[in-house]
Short mmCIF file of C-alpha atoms and ligand atoms in Angstrom, two decimals:
data_model
loop_
_atom_site.label_atom_id
_atom_site.label_comp_id
_atom_site.label_asym_id
_atom_site.label_seq_id
_atom_site.Cartn_x
_atom_site.Cartn_y
_atom_site.Cartn_z
CA UNK E 1 -39.09 -2.47 -2.80
CA UNK E 2 -35.56 -1.90 -1.48
CA UNK E 3 -34.61 1.50 -0.12
CA UNK E 4 -31.05 2.48 -0.87
CA UNK E 5 -28.51 4.94 0.47
CA UNK E 6 -25.72 5.86 -1.94
CA UNK E 7 -22.67 7.22 -0.10
CA UNK E 8 -20.53 9.03 -2.67
CA UNK E 9 -23.40 9.44 -5.15
CA UNK E 10 -21.59 12.04 -7.28
CA UNK E 11 -18.61 9.78 -7.99
CA UNK E 12 -18.01 7.26 -10.73
CA UNK E 13 -19.45 4.31 -8.75
CA UNK E 14 -22.26 6.42 -7.32
CA UNK E 15 -23.41 7.49 -10.79
CA UNK E 16 -23.20 3.93 -12.16
CA UNK E 17 -25.26 2.75 -9.18
CA UNK E 18 -27.95 5.35 -9.83
CA UNK E 19 -27.95 4.36 -13.51
CA UNK E 20 -28.76 0.74 -12.58
CA UNK E 21 -31.26 1.78 -9.91
CA UNK E 22 -33.12 4.03 -12.38
CA UNK E 23 -33.62 1.04 -14.71
CA UNK E 24 -35.65 -0.73 -12.02
CA UNK E 25 -38.07 1.72 -10.38
CA UNK E 26 -40.25 -1.27 -9.45
CA UNK E 27 -37.44 -2.71 -7.25
CA UNK E 28 -35.39 0.20 -5.88
CA UNK E 29 -36.08 3.53 -4.30
CA UNK E 30 -33.35 6.02 -3.37
CA UNK E 31 -33.48 6.89 0.33
CA UNK E 32 -30.37 9.07 0.66
CA UNK E 33 -27.55 10.50 -1.46
CA UNK E 34 -24.26 12.06 -0.38
CA UNK E 35 -21.85 14.35 -2.18
CA UNK E 36 -18.73 16.22 -1.17
CA UNK E 37 -17.45 18.75 -3.69
CA UNK E 38 -19.69 18.46 -6.75
CA UNK E 39 -22.76 20.08 -5.20
CA UNK E 40 -24.34 21.11 -8.49
CA UNK E 41 -24.33 17.46 -9.54
CA UNK E 42 -25.72 16.40 -6.17
CA UNK E 43 -28.61 18.83 -6.59
CA UNK E 44 -29.32 17.44 -10.08
CA UNK E 45 -29.25 13.87 -8.71
CA UNK E 46 -31.65 14.85 -5.90
CA UNK E 47 -34.06 16.37 -8.40
CA UNK E 48 -33.95 13.21 -10.49
CA UNK E 49 -34.09 10.58 -7.70
CA UNK E 50 -36.05 12.52 -5.03
CA UNK E 51 -34.35 11.04 -1.93
CA UNK E 52 -35.70 11.61 1.58
CA UNK E 53 -32.26 12.71 2.76
CA UNK E 54 -29.04 14.16 1.36
CA UNK E 55 -25.65 14.69 3.02
CA UNK E 56 -23.12 17.43 2.31
CA UNK E 57 -19.79 18.33 3.99
CA UNK E 58 -20.72 21.55 5.85
CA UNK E 59 -23.42 24.06 6.81
CA UNK E 60 -22.68 26.39 3.91
CA UNK E 61 -23.15 23.56 1.41
CA UNK E 62 -26.32 22.52 3.25
CA UNK E 63 -27.82 26.01 2.97
CA UNK E 64 -27.04 26.12 -0.74
CA UNK E 65 -28.55 22.67 -1.36
CA UNK E 66 -31.67 23.33 0.73
CA UNK E 67 -32.29 26.54 -1.25
CA UNK E 68 -31.94 24.68 -4.56
CA UNK E 69 -34.21 21.83 -3.43
CA UNK E 70 -36.94 24.07 -2.01
CA UNK E 71 -36.93 26.18 -5.18
CA UNK E 72 -37.94 23.00 -7.01
CA UNK E 73 -40.54 22.05 -4.39
CA UNK E 74 -38.49 19.20 -2.85
CA UNK E 75 -38.51 18.60 0.91
CA UNK E 76 -35.37 16.43 1.08
CA UNK E 77 -33.83 16.71 4.55
CA UNK E 78 -30.17 17.81 4.32
CA UNK E 79 -27.67 16.52 6.88
CA UNK E 80 -24.06 17.54 7.39
CA UNK E 81 -20.66 15.88 7.77
CA UNK E 82 -19.59 12.47 8.98
CA UNK E 83 -22.42 12.28 11.52
CA UNK E 84 -24.91 12.83 8.70
CA UNK E 85 -23.25 10.11 6.59
CA UNK E 86 -23.42 7.65 9.49
CA UNK E 87 -27.07 8.54 10.09
CA UNK E 88 -28.20 7.85 6.50
CA UNK E 89 -26.08 4.67 6.41
CA UNK E 90 -27.77 3.26 9.53
CA UNK E 91 -31.30 4.72 9.22
CA UNK E 92 -34.00 2.12 10.00
CA UNK E 93 -35.76 2.82 6.68
CA UNK E 94 -32.70 1.70 4.67
CA UNK E 95 -32.29 -1.82 3.26
CA UNK E 96 -29.03 -1.47 1.30
CA UNK E 97 -26.08 0.92 1.41
CA UNK E 98 -23.70 1.52 -1.50
CA UNK E 99 -20.39 2.44 0.17
CA UNK E 100 -18.75 4.45 -2.62
CA UNK E 101 -16.90 7.24 -0.83
CA UNK E 102 -13.23 7.19 -1.81
CA UNK E 103 -10.53 6.63 0.81
CA UNK E 104 -10.37 6.65 4.60
CA UNK E 105 -13.23 9.20 4.73
CA UNK E 106 -15.58 6.31 4.03
CA UNK E 107 -14.59 4.14 6.98
CA UNK E 108 -16.95 5.38 9.70
CA UNK E 109 -20.04 5.67 7.45
CA UNK E 110 -19.40 2.22 5.94
CA UNK E 111 -18.95 0.72 9.40
CA UNK E 112 -22.15 2.43 10.53
CA UNK E 113 -24.01 0.57 7.77
CA UNK E 114 -22.31 -2.70 8.77
CA UNK E 115 -23.11 -2.23 12.46
CA UNK E 116 -26.75 -1.53 11.62
CA UNK E 117 -26.88 -4.93 9.87
CA UNK E 118 -27.57 -3.54 6.39
CA UNK E 119 -26.92 -5.12 3.05
CA UNK E 120 -23.60 -3.35 2.35
CA UNK E 121 -22.36 -3.01 -1.22
CA UNK E 122 -18.65 -2.40 -0.69
CA UNK E 123 -16.82 -0.28 -3.26
CA UNK E 124 -14.79 1.68 -0.66
CA UNK E 125 -11.95 -0.86 -0.43
CA UNK E 126 -9.80 1.51 1.65
CA UNK E 127 -12.23 1.12 4.60
CA UNK E 128 -11.74 -2.65 4.67
CA UNK E 129 -7.98 -2.42 4.06
CA UNK E 130 -7.56 -0.07 7.03
CA UNK E 131 -9.66 -1.89 9.57
CA UNK E 132 -9.78 -5.50 8.23
CA UNK E 133 -10.27 -7.68 11.31
CA UNK E 134 -12.47 -5.14 13.13
CA UNK E 135 -14.58 -4.63 10.00
CA UNK E 136 -15.16 -8.36 9.49
CA UNK E 137 -15.92 -8.84 13.21
CA UNK E 138 -18.56 -6.13 12.91
CA UNK E 139 -20.07 -7.91 9.88
CA UNK E 140 -20.32 -11.16 11.82
CA UNK E 141 -21.67 -9.48 14.96
CA UNK E 142 -24.47 -7.59 13.19
CA UNK E 143 -25.35 -10.15 10.52
CA UNK E 144 -24.81 -7.54 7.79
CA UNK E 145 -24.69 -8.94 4.24
CA UNK E 146 -21.41 -7.80 2.70
CA UNK E 147 -21.33 -7.87 -1.12
CA UNK E 148 -18.18 -6.88 -3.02
CA UNK E 149 -18.48 -4.27 -5.77
CA UNK E 150 -14.83 -4.23 -6.80
CA UNK E 151 -15.06 -6.09 -10.13
CA UNK E 152 -12.38 -8.63 -9.15
CA UNK E 153 -13.93 -9.45 -5.77
CA UNK E 154 -17.39 -9.54 -7.24
CA UNK E 155 -16.04 -12.02 -9.82
CA UNK E 156 -14.44 -14.16 -7.11
CA UNK E 157 -17.66 -14.05 -5.09
CA UNK E 158 -19.53 -15.31 -8.16
CA UNK E 159 -16.98 -18.14 -8.69
CA UNK E 160 -17.14 -19.36 -5.08
CA UNK E 161 -19.85 -21.67 -3.75
CA UNK E 162 -22.40 -20.07 -1.45
CA UNK E 163 -20.91 -21.65 1.68
CA UNK E 164 -17.38 -20.23 1.27
CA UNK E 165 -17.87 -18.14 4.40
CA UNK E 166 -16.57 -21.15 6.37
CA UNK E 167 -13.18 -20.58 4.73
CA UNK E 168 -11.59 -21.51 1.42
CA UNK E 169 -10.11 -24.90 2.42
CA UNK E 170 -13.45 -26.61 3.24
CA UNK E 171 -14.80 -25.78 -0.21
CA UNK E 172 -11.64 -26.95 -2.01
CA UNK E 173 -10.10 -23.68 -3.15
CA UNK E 174 -6.37 -23.71 -3.89
CA UNK E 175 -5.76 -20.16 -5.07
CA UNK E 176 -7.48 -16.95 -5.94
CA UNK E 177 -6.25 -15.43 -9.20
CA UNK E 178 -6.70 -11.66 -9.11
CA UNK E 179 -6.55 -10.11 -12.56
CA UNK E 180 -5.02 -6.68 -13.24
CA UNK E 181 -5.04 -4.71 -16.48
CA UNK E 182 -1.53 -3.35 -15.89
CA UNK E 183 -2.90 0.19 -16.35
CA UNK E 184 -1.61 2.88 -18.69
CA UNK E 185 2.11 2.33 -17.89
CA UNK E 186 2.34 -1.42 -18.47
CA UNK E 187 4.72 -0.92 -21.39
CA UNK E 188 6.07 2.58 -20.76
CA UNK E 189 9.90 2.53 -20.71
CA UNK E 190 10.96 2.58 -17.02
CA UNK E 191 13.10 5.70 -17.51
CA UNK E 192 10.08 7.63 -18.83
CA UNK E 193 8.05 7.04 -15.66
CA UNK E 194 9.88 10.04 -14.11
CA UNK E 195 8.03 12.30 -16.48
CA UNK E 196 4.49 10.92 -16.65
CA UNK E 197 1.72 13.41 -15.84
CA UNK E 198 -1.44 13.03 -13.71
CA UNK E 199 -3.48 13.15 -16.92
CA UNK E 200 -1.52 10.22 -18.37
CA UNK E 201 -1.88 8.29 -15.10
CA UNK E 202 -5.64 8.89 -15.09
CA UNK E 203 -6.10 7.76 -18.69
CA UNK E 204 -6.87 4.12 -17.94
CA UNK E 205 -7.01 1.93 -21.06
CA UNK E 206 -10.15 -0.03 -20.05
CA UNK E 207 -11.99 1.58 -17.14
CA UNK E 208 -13.36 5.06 -16.49
CA UNK E 209 -12.96 5.80 -12.76
CA UNK E 210 -12.31 8.51 -10.17
CA UNK E 211 -8.85 10.09 -10.17
CA UNK E 212 -7.51 8.46 -7.00
CA UNK E 213 -8.28 4.89 -8.05
CA UNK E 214 -7.03 5.68 -11.55
CA UNK E 215 -3.58 6.61 -10.18
CA UNK E 216 -3.73 3.53 -7.94
CA UNK E 217 -4.40 1.43 -11.05
CA UNK E 218 -1.43 2.97 -12.87
CA UNK E 219 0.91 2.21 -9.92
CA UNK E 220 -0.82 -1.14 -9.21
CA UNK E 221 -1.32 -0.03 -5.61
CA UNK E 222 -4.96 -0.68 -6.50
CA UNK E 223 -4.10 -4.35 -7.02
CA UNK E 224 -2.17 -4.34 -3.75
CA UNK E 225 -5.16 -2.90 -1.88
CA UNK E 226 -7.33 -5.49 -3.64
CA UNK E 227 -5.02 -8.29 -2.52
CA UNK E 228 -5.56 -7.19 1.09
CA UNK E 229 -9.29 -6.76 0.43
CA UNK E 230 -9.48 -10.32 -0.95
CA UNK E 231 -7.75 -11.76 2.12
CA UNK E 232 -10.42 -10.25 4.39
CA UNK E 233 -13.44 -10.91 2.20
CA UNK E 234 -12.56 -14.52 1.42
CA UNK E 235 -10.58 -15.52 4.50
CA UNK E 236 -7.46 -16.13 2.38
CA UNK E 237 -3.78 -15.77 3.22
CA UNK E 238 -1.71 -13.36 1.08
CA UNK E 239 0.13 -16.39 -0.34
CA UNK E 240 -3.18 -17.78 -1.64
CA UNK E 241 -3.79 -14.69 -3.78
CA UNK E 242 -1.87 -14.48 -7.05
CA UNK E 243 -1.91 -11.40 -9.28
CA UNK E 244 -2.23 -12.04 -13.03
CA UNK E 245 -1.80 -9.20 -15.51
CA UNK E 246 -4.53 -9.50 -18.14
CA UNK E 247 -4.54 -6.39 -20.35
CA UNK E 248 -7.99 -6.88 -21.91
CA UNK E 249 -9.88 -6.69 -18.56
CA UNK E 250 -12.44 -9.23 -19.77
CA UNK E 251 -11.77 -11.90 -17.13
CA UNK E 252 -12.46 -10.08 -13.88
CA UNK E 253 -10.79 -12.76 -11.70
CA UNK E 254 -10.63 -16.55 -11.22
CA UNK E 255 -10.81 -19.22 -8.53
CA UNK E 256 -8.50 -22.26 -8.77
CA UNK E 257 -9.88 -25.42 -7.11
CA UNK E 258 -7.84 -28.40 -5.87
CA UNK E 259 -9.25 -30.70 -8.56
CA UNK E 260 -7.74 -28.46 -11.26
CA UNK E 261 -10.99 -26.67 -12.15
CA UNK E 262 -10.55 -22.94 -12.63
CA UNK E 263 -13.72 -20.84 -12.62
CA UNK E 264 -13.69 -17.34 -14.08
CA UNK E 265 -16.21 -14.53 -14.43
CA UNK E 266 -16.08 -12.59 -17.70
CA UNK E 267 -17.78 -9.45 -18.91
CA UNK E 268 -17.29 -6.08 -20.50
CA UNK E 269 -15.34 -3.70 -18.24
CA UNK E 270 -18.34 -1.77 -16.93
CA UNK E 271 -18.95 -1.41 -13.19
CA UNK E 272 -22.71 -1.61 -13.71
CA UNK E 273 -22.33 -5.42 -13.95
CA UNK E 274 -20.96 -5.97 -10.41
CA UNK E 275 -23.29 -3.24 -9.10
CA UNK E 276 -26.37 -4.90 -10.60
CA UNK E 277 -25.16 -8.29 -9.37
CA UNK E 278 -24.82 -7.07 -5.81
CA UNK E 279 -28.03 -5.02 -5.84
CA UNK E 280 -30.16 -7.96 -6.95
CA UNK E 281 -28.21 -10.84 -5.39
CA UNK E 282 -29.12 -13.69 -5.37
CA UNK E 283 -31.30 -12.75 -8.33
CA UNK E 284 -30.13 -11.22 -11.64
CA UNK E 285 -31.30 -7.98 -13.23
CA UNK E 286 -30.50 -6.02 -16.38
CA UNK E 287 -27.56 -3.64 -15.84
CA UNK E 288 -27.57 -1.83 -19.17
CA UNK E 289 -24.18 -3.39 -20.05
CA UNK E 290 -23.82 -4.63 -23.64
CA UNK E 291 -23.45 -8.41 -24.11
CA UNK E 292 -19.86 -9.64 -24.29
CA UNK E 293 -18.67 -10.04 -27.87
CA UNK E 294 -15.95 -12.72 -27.75
CA UNK E 295 -15.32 -12.49 -31.50
CA UNK E 296 -14.56 -8.77 -31.20
CA UNK E 297 -12.21 -9.46 -28.27
CA UNK E 298 -10.62 -12.36 -30.17
CA UNK E 299 -7.80 -13.01 -27.68
CA UNK E 300 -7.02 -12.95 -23.97
CA UNK E 301 -3.44 -12.37 -22.79
CA UNK E 302 -1.80 -13.06 -19.45
CA UNK E 303 1.56 -12.09 -17.96
CA UNK E 304 3.23 -12.02 -14.54
CA UNK E 305 3.38 -8.62 -12.81
CA UNK E 306 6.77 -6.89 -12.97
CA UNK E 307 7.61 -5.77 -9.41
CA UNK E 308 10.37 -3.49 -10.61
CA UNK E 309 7.83 -1.59 -12.68
CA UNK E 310 5.16 -1.83 -9.96
CA UNK E 311 6.92 -1.52 -6.56
CA UNK E 312 3.61 -0.60 -4.90
CA UNK E 313 2.42 -4.16 -5.44
CA UNK E 314 5.43 -5.47 -3.50
CA UNK E 315 4.85 -2.95 -0.70
CA UNK E 316 1.20 -3.94 -0.41
CA UNK E 317 2.04 -7.64 -0.29
CA UNK E 318 4.57 -6.92 2.49
CA UNK E 319 1.93 -4.94 4.41
CA UNK E 320 -0.56 -7.77 3.96
CA UNK E 321 1.95 -10.21 5.39
CA UNK E 322 2.87 -7.91 8.29
CA UNK E 323 -0.82 -7.45 9.17
CA UNK E 324 -2.03 -5.41 12.19
CA UNK E 325 -1.63 -1.68 11.40
CA UNK E 326 0.61 -2.16 8.33
CA UNK E 327 -2.24 -2.01 5.75
CA UNK E 328 -3.65 1.14 7.41
CA UNK E 329 -0.19 2.76 7.23
CA UNK E 330 0.19 1.70 3.59
CA UNK E 331 -3.24 3.10 2.73
CA UNK E 332 -2.74 6.45 4.49
CA UNK E 333 0.71 7.02 2.98
CA UNK E 334 -0.69 6.15 -0.43
CA UNK E 335 -3.59 8.60 -0.07
CA UNK E 336 -1.15 11.41 0.75
CA UNK E 337 1.23 10.37 -2.06
CA UNK E 338 -1.51 10.16 -4.69
CA UNK E 339 -2.97 13.55 -3.84
CA UNK E 340 0.55 15.06 -3.88
CA UNK E 341 1.14 13.51 -7.30
CA UNK E 342 -2.23 14.76 -8.60
CA UNK E 343 -1.37 18.23 -7.26
CA UNK E 344 1.96 18.20 -9.10
CA UNK E 345 4.04 18.15 -5.90
CA UNK E 346 5.86 14.85 -6.52
CA UNK E 347 6.82 12.78 -9.50
CA UNK E 348 5.14 9.45 -10.22
CA UNK E 349 8.03 7.19 -8.99
CA UNK E 350 8.05 9.12 -5.70
CA UNK E 351 4.64 7.66 -4.83
CA UNK E 352 6.23 4.28 -4.08
CA UNK E 353 9.29 5.95 -2.53
CA UNK E 354 7.23 7.89 -0.02
CA UNK E 355 5.10 4.89 0.94
CA UNK E 356 8.15 2.67 1.45
CA UNK E 357 9.83 5.26 3.70
CA UNK E 358 6.69 5.72 5.81
CA UNK E 359 6.27 1.94 6.15
CA UNK E 360 9.89 1.67 7.28
CA UNK E 361 9.55 4.49 9.82
CA UNK E 362 6.28 3.64 11.51
CA UNK E 363 6.06 0.70 13.93
CA UNK E 364 3.38 -1.91 13.20
CA UNK E 365 0.99 -2.19 16.13
CA UNK E 366 -2.06 -4.34 16.90
CA UNK E 367 -5.43 -2.72 16.11
CA UNK E 368 -7.62 -3.44 19.11
CA UNK E 369 -10.25 -0.82 18.26
CA UNK E 370 -11.21 1.84 15.74
CA UNK E 371 -9.30 4.51 17.64
CA UNK E 372 -6.10 2.52 17.05
CA UNK E 373 -6.90 2.37 13.33
CA UNK E 374 -7.29 6.15 13.14
CA UNK E 375 -4.15 6.65 15.26
CA UNK E 376 -2.13 4.59 12.75
CA UNK E 377 -3.77 6.48 9.87
CA UNK E 378 -2.99 9.89 11.45
CA UNK E 379 0.62 9.01 12.24
CA UNK E 380 1.23 7.75 8.70
CA UNK E 381 -0.25 10.95 7.23
CA UNK E 382 2.03 13.03 9.47
CA UNK E 383 5.10 11.05 8.40
CA UNK E 384 4.03 11.36 4.77
CA UNK E 385 3.57 15.13 5.09
CA UNK E 386 7.01 15.37 6.68
CA UNK E 387 8.44 13.34 3.78
CA UNK E 388 6.77 15.75 1.36
CA UNK E 389 8.38 18.73 3.05
CA UNK E 390 11.78 17.08 2.69
CA UNK E 391 11.49 15.58 -0.80
CA UNK E 392 8.53 17.19 -2.53
CA UNK E 393 8.97 20.09 -4.88
CA UNK E 394 7.01 21.29 -7.80
CA UNK E 395 7.19 18.13 -9.91
CA UNK E 396 6.31 20.09 -13.03
CA UNK E 397 9.73 21.77 -12.82
CA UNK E 398 12.20 20.05 -15.07
CA UNK E 399 9.47 18.20 -16.95
CA UNK E 400 9.56 20.76 -19.71
P1 LIG C 1 -14.81 9.23 -7.26
O1 LIG C 1 -13.68 10.11 -6.92
O2 LIG C 1 -15.38 9.27 -8.62
O3 LIG C 1 -16.00 9.48 -6.22
C1 LIG C 1 -15.78 9.57 -4.85
C2 LIG C 1 -17.05 9.96 -4.09
O4 LIG C 1 -16.69 10.14 -2.72
C3 LIG C 1 -17.68 11.27 -4.57
O5 LIG C 1 -19.08 11.16 -4.49
C4 LIG C 1 -17.17 12.29 -3.55
O6 LIG C 1 -18.08 13.35 -3.38
C5 LIG C 1 -17.08 11.47 -2.29
N1 LIG C 1 -16.05 11.95 -1.36
C6 LIG C 1 -14.76 12.25 -1.65
N2 LIG C 1 -14.11 12.66 -0.55
C7 LIG C 1 -15.02 12.62 0.46
C8 LIG C 1 -14.95 12.93 1.85
N3 LIG C 1 -13.82 13.38 2.43
N4 LIG C 1 -16.07 12.79 2.59
C9 LIG C 1 -17.22 12.35 2.02
N5 LIG C 1 -17.35 12.03 0.73
C10 LIG C 1 -16.26 12.17 -0.05
O7 LIG C 1 -14.34 7.75 -6.90
P2 LIG C 1 -14.86 6.36 -7.51
O8 LIG C 1 -14.05 6.00 -8.68
O9 LIG C 1 -16.36 6.37 -7.62
O10 LIG C 1 -14.43 5.35 -6.33
C11 LIG C 1 -15.16 5.26 -5.12
C12 LIG C 1 -14.68 4.04 -4.34
O11 LIG C 1 -14.97 2.87 -5.09
C13 LIG C 1 -13.16 4.03 -4.10
O12 LIG C 1 -12.90 3.48 -2.85
C14 LIG C 1 -12.64 3.11 -5.20
O13 LIG C 1 -11.45 2.45 -4.83
C15 LIG C 1 -13.79 2.13 -5.32
N6 LIG C 1 -13.87 1.48 -6.64
C16 LIG C 1 -14.11 2.24 -7.75
C17 LIG C 1 -14.16 1.64 -9.00
C18 LIG C 1 -14.47 2.43 -10.25
O14 LIG C 1 -14.60 1.85 -11.32
N7 LIG C 1 -14.61 3.73 -10.19
C19 LIG C 1 -13.96 0.25 -9.11
C20 LIG C 1 -13.70 -0.48 -7.96
C21 LIG C 1 -13.67 0.14 -6.72
MG1 LIG C 2 -10.99 -3.53 -8.93
#
């Protein structure tokens, strides 16, 4: 029986994780759940999965949740804030931690799970992008088992031999081919991108996801973050990772070997597949995902990414090459830009504009410790806020 903490239980990945877990009550038991804003949903999840602990953002939320739990006869202990998240991530009773908080907020709790030597199911790519070398050092130091949940990285993991941890060259890998759907704006006329709305950006053709990653998928910043994520997870250089636009999202990524063999992992676009893979690894369990119907899919298309259409991909590749604090700066500026876009304060093309300006303004520095990571993150957010004051307006004006 594995005891599991789900950080970000109320989100898209959190809910998919609990769906898989609930299919296998003989294998998995929920130890702790966390939620941030959707407290009603968190209460419902606690009633269904009966965790020993739950984590909420503040005391007021804790009082509300405790009252709801006690009214139903549940004795779940309720913790608060980042300290509470770190506690349930590192608790001695826990075997595996699903790191599914979105953005930089997930870094400390995810690292707490890593430092405690847990099996860490990594969905929170921003944590690894921000702190790359330090994060991977912590994995090696603690002996944590790091399993990628991002569908592309999970696919690559499945296409690599078990001993790839020694590096890609010894096992004969030439390139990693990272697939991208191209998102909702793959064919939108460039001039129309000025006027696209948050709702259009969040309407992904193949995947149902949280709003932040949906905007990242539309801008292809998601693929840029994934490029950086792949470099850390698989010890690759940015030049070894090629992005391939594949609109059907059936091939989740590929590994190209020196002998000309190319291995791919295919499946329906449903995150329960990588989640079930990582939960049970090295075994296999039912995920609830329908079998792949190749006849219904009929064809698979591929095209090169258009960097004029997707400038965020270029910016991410530059940050990957610059290394040190550049990915943390990129990530922080992107988080500010995406929330400003979702709030209607900037137009869609301004996301890339803001990130580029912040990257040009902020010096790239070595990241010797976690404090340096957060210092880079804070400075980038300040520069981004300043940019917003100068350039941001109500983006809905003029759209009508
Ligand atoms: P989501 O917005 O649906 O859920 C985010 C979760 O994080 C929620 O439970 C929310 O309560 C919690 N949260 C938000 N802000 C928080 C804060 N400040 N402190 C603590 N908790 C906070 O997002 P999602 O789509 O589930 O994505 C989660 C992570 O997984 C992201 O890093 C994303 O990039 C990654 N990911 C998601 C998918 C997908 O299909 N949804 C695929 C690959 C990777
Ligand atoms: Mg992905």
